[in-house]
Short mmCIF file of C-alpha atoms and ligand atoms in Angstrom, two decimals:
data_model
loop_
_atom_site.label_atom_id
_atom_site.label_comp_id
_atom_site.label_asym_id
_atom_site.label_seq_id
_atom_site.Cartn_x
_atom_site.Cartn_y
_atom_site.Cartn_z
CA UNK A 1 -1.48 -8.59 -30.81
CA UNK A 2 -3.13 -7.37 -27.90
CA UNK A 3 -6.43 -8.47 -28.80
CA UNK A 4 -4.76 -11.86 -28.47
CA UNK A 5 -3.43 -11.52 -25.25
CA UNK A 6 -6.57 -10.54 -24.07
CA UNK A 7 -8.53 -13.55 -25.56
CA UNK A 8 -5.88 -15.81 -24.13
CA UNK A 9 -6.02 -13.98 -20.99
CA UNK A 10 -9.79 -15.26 -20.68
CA UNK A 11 -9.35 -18.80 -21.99
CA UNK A 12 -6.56 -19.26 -19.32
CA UNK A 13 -9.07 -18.03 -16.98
CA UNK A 14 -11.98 -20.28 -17.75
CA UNK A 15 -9.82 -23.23 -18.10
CA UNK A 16 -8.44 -22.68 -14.04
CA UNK A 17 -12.12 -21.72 -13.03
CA UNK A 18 -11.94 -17.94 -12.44
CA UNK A 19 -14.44 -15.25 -13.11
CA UNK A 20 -13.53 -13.27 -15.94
CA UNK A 21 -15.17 -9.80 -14.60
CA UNK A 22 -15.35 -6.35 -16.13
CA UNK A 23 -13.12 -5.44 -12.97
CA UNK A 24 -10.59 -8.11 -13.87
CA UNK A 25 -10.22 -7.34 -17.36
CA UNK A 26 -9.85 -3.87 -16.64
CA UNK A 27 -7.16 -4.29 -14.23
CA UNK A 28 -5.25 -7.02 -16.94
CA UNK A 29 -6.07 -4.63 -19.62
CA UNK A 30 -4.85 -0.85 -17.72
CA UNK A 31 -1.27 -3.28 -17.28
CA UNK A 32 -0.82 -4.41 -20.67
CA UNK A 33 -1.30 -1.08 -21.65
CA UNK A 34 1.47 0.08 -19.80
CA UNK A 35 5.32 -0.72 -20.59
CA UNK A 36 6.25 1.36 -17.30
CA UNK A 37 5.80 -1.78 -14.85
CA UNK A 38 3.70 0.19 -12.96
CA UNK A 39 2.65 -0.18 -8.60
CA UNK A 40 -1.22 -1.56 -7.70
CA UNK A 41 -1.30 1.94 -7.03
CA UNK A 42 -0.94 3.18 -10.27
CA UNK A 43 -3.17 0.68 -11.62
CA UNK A 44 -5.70 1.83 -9.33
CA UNK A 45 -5.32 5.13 -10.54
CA UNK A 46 -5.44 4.53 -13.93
CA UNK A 47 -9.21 2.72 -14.06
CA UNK A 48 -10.94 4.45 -11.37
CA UNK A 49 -11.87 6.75 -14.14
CA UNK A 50 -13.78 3.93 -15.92
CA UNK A 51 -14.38 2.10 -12.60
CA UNK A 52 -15.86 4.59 -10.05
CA UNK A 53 -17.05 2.20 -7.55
CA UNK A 54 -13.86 -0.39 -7.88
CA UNK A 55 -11.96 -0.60 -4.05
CA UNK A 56 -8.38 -0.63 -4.00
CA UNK A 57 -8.29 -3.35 -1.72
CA UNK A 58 -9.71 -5.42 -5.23
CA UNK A 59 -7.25 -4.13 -7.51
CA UNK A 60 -4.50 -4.97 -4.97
CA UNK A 61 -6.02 -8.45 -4.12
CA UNK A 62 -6.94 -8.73 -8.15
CA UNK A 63 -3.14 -8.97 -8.93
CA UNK A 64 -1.94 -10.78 -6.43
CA UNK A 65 -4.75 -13.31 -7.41
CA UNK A 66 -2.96 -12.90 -11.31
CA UNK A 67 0.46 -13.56 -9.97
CA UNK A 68 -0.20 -16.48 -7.99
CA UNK A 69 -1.91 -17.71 -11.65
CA UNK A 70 1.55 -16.82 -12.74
CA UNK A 71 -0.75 -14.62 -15.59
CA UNK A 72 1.51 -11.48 -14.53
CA UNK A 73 5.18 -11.17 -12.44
CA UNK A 74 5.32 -9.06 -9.71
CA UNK A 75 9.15 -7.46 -9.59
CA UNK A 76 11.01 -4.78 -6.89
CA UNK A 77 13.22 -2.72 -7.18
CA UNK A 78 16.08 -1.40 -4.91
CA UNK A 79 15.35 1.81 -3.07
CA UNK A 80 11.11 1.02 -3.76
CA UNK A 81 9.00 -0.40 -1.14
CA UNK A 82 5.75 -0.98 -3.47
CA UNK A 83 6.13 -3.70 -5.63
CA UNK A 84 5.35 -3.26 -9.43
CA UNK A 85 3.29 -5.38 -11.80
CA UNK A 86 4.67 -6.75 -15.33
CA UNK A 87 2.40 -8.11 -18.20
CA UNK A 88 4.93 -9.62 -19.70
CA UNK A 89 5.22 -13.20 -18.81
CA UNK A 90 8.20 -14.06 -21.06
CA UNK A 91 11.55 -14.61 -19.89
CA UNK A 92 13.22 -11.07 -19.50
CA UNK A 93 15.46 -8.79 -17.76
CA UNK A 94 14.92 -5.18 -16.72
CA UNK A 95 16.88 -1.41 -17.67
CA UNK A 96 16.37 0.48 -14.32
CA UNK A 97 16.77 4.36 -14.87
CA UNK A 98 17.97 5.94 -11.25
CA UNK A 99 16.57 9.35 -11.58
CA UNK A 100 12.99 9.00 -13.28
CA UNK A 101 12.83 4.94 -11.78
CA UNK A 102 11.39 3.71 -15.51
CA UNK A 103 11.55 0.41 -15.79
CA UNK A 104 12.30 -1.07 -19.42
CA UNK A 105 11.97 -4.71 -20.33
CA UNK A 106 15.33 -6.05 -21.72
CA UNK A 107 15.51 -9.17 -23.90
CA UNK A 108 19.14 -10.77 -24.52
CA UNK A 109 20.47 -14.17 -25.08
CA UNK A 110 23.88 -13.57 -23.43
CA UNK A 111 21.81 -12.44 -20.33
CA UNK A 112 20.06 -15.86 -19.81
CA UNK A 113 23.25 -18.01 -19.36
CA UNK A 114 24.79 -17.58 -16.25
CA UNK A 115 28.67 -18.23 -16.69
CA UNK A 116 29.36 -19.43 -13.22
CA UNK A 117 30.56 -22.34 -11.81
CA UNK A 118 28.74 -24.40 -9.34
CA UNK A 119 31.20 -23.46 -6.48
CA UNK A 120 31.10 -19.87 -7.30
CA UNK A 121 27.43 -20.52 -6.80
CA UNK A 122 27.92 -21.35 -3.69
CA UNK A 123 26.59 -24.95 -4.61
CA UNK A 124 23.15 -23.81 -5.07
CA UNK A 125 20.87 -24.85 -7.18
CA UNK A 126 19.70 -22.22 -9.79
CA UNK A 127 16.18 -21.56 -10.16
CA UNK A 128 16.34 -18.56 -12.13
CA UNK A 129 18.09 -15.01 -12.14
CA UNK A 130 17.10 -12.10 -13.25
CA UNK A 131 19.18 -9.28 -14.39
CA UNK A 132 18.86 -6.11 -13.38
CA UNK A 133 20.82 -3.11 -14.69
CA UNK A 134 20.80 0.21 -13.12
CA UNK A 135 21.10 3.35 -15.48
CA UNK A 136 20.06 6.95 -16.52
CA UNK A 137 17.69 6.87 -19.27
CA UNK A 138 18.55 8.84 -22.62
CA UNK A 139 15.81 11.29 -21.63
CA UNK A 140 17.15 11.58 -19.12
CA UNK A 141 20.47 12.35 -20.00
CA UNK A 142 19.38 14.83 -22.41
CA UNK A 143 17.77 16.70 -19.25
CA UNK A 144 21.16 16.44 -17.65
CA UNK A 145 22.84 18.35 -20.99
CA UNK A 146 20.36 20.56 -20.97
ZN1 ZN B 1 15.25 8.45 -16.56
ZN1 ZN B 2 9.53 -6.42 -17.29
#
């Protein structure tokens, strides 16, 4: 599964003209690895083990240049003033936890349809929406308990 993603990750790349790099598929590879929607930051900190010599200023201008591909989303979240990086490019909505701030992907028909009318809307025109529930995770609620 992954080793598709990757392989389509570098035909999407030669077919718009970009330089698939050992930098570049580190920095796709550290965020498919991670489910926790994680900051450039975090990215950074992840590969500079494998990539002494990379910059930040490369990983932070390496996926910007993957969102504006549209190969990753960039998403933010309330009370968080770096944004955060998601692999997965499927429609999707998010599970916020308040205390820890994971972020969980969170796939649901129901959640795609938008029951409003077009004057509740305000007339405009819907591009997309993205919901976005807030939430203490069950770890940690256990924590709470404990
Ligand atoms: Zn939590
Ligand atoms: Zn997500």
């Amino acid at each position: 599964m992954e080793k598709n993603r990757i392989e389509e990750f570098i035909q999407f790349c030669r077919r718009r003209h970009l330089n698939v790099t050992h930098q570049r598929l580190a920095i796709y590879q550290a965020l498919l690895n991670s489910t926790e929607h994680p900051t450039a930051e975090d990215i950074f900190r992840t590969i500079q083990s494998d990539y002494p010599t990379i910059s930040r200023a490369t990983v932070y201008k390496t996926l910007e240049l993957f969102e504006r591909e549209g190969i990753i989303r960039k998403v933010s979240f309330p009370h968080e003033t770096a944004a955060r990086y998601d692999a997965n490019p499927q429609r999707h909505h998010h599970l916020f936890c308040v205390q820890c701030h994971r972020v969980e992907d969170l796939s649901h028909p129901q959640l795609d349809v938008l029951p409003l009318s077009k004057k509740a809307l305000n007339n405009y025109q819907v591009i997309d929406h993205i919901v976005h529930i807030n939430g203490i995770c069950p770890a940690c609620q256990r924590k709470k308990r404990a």
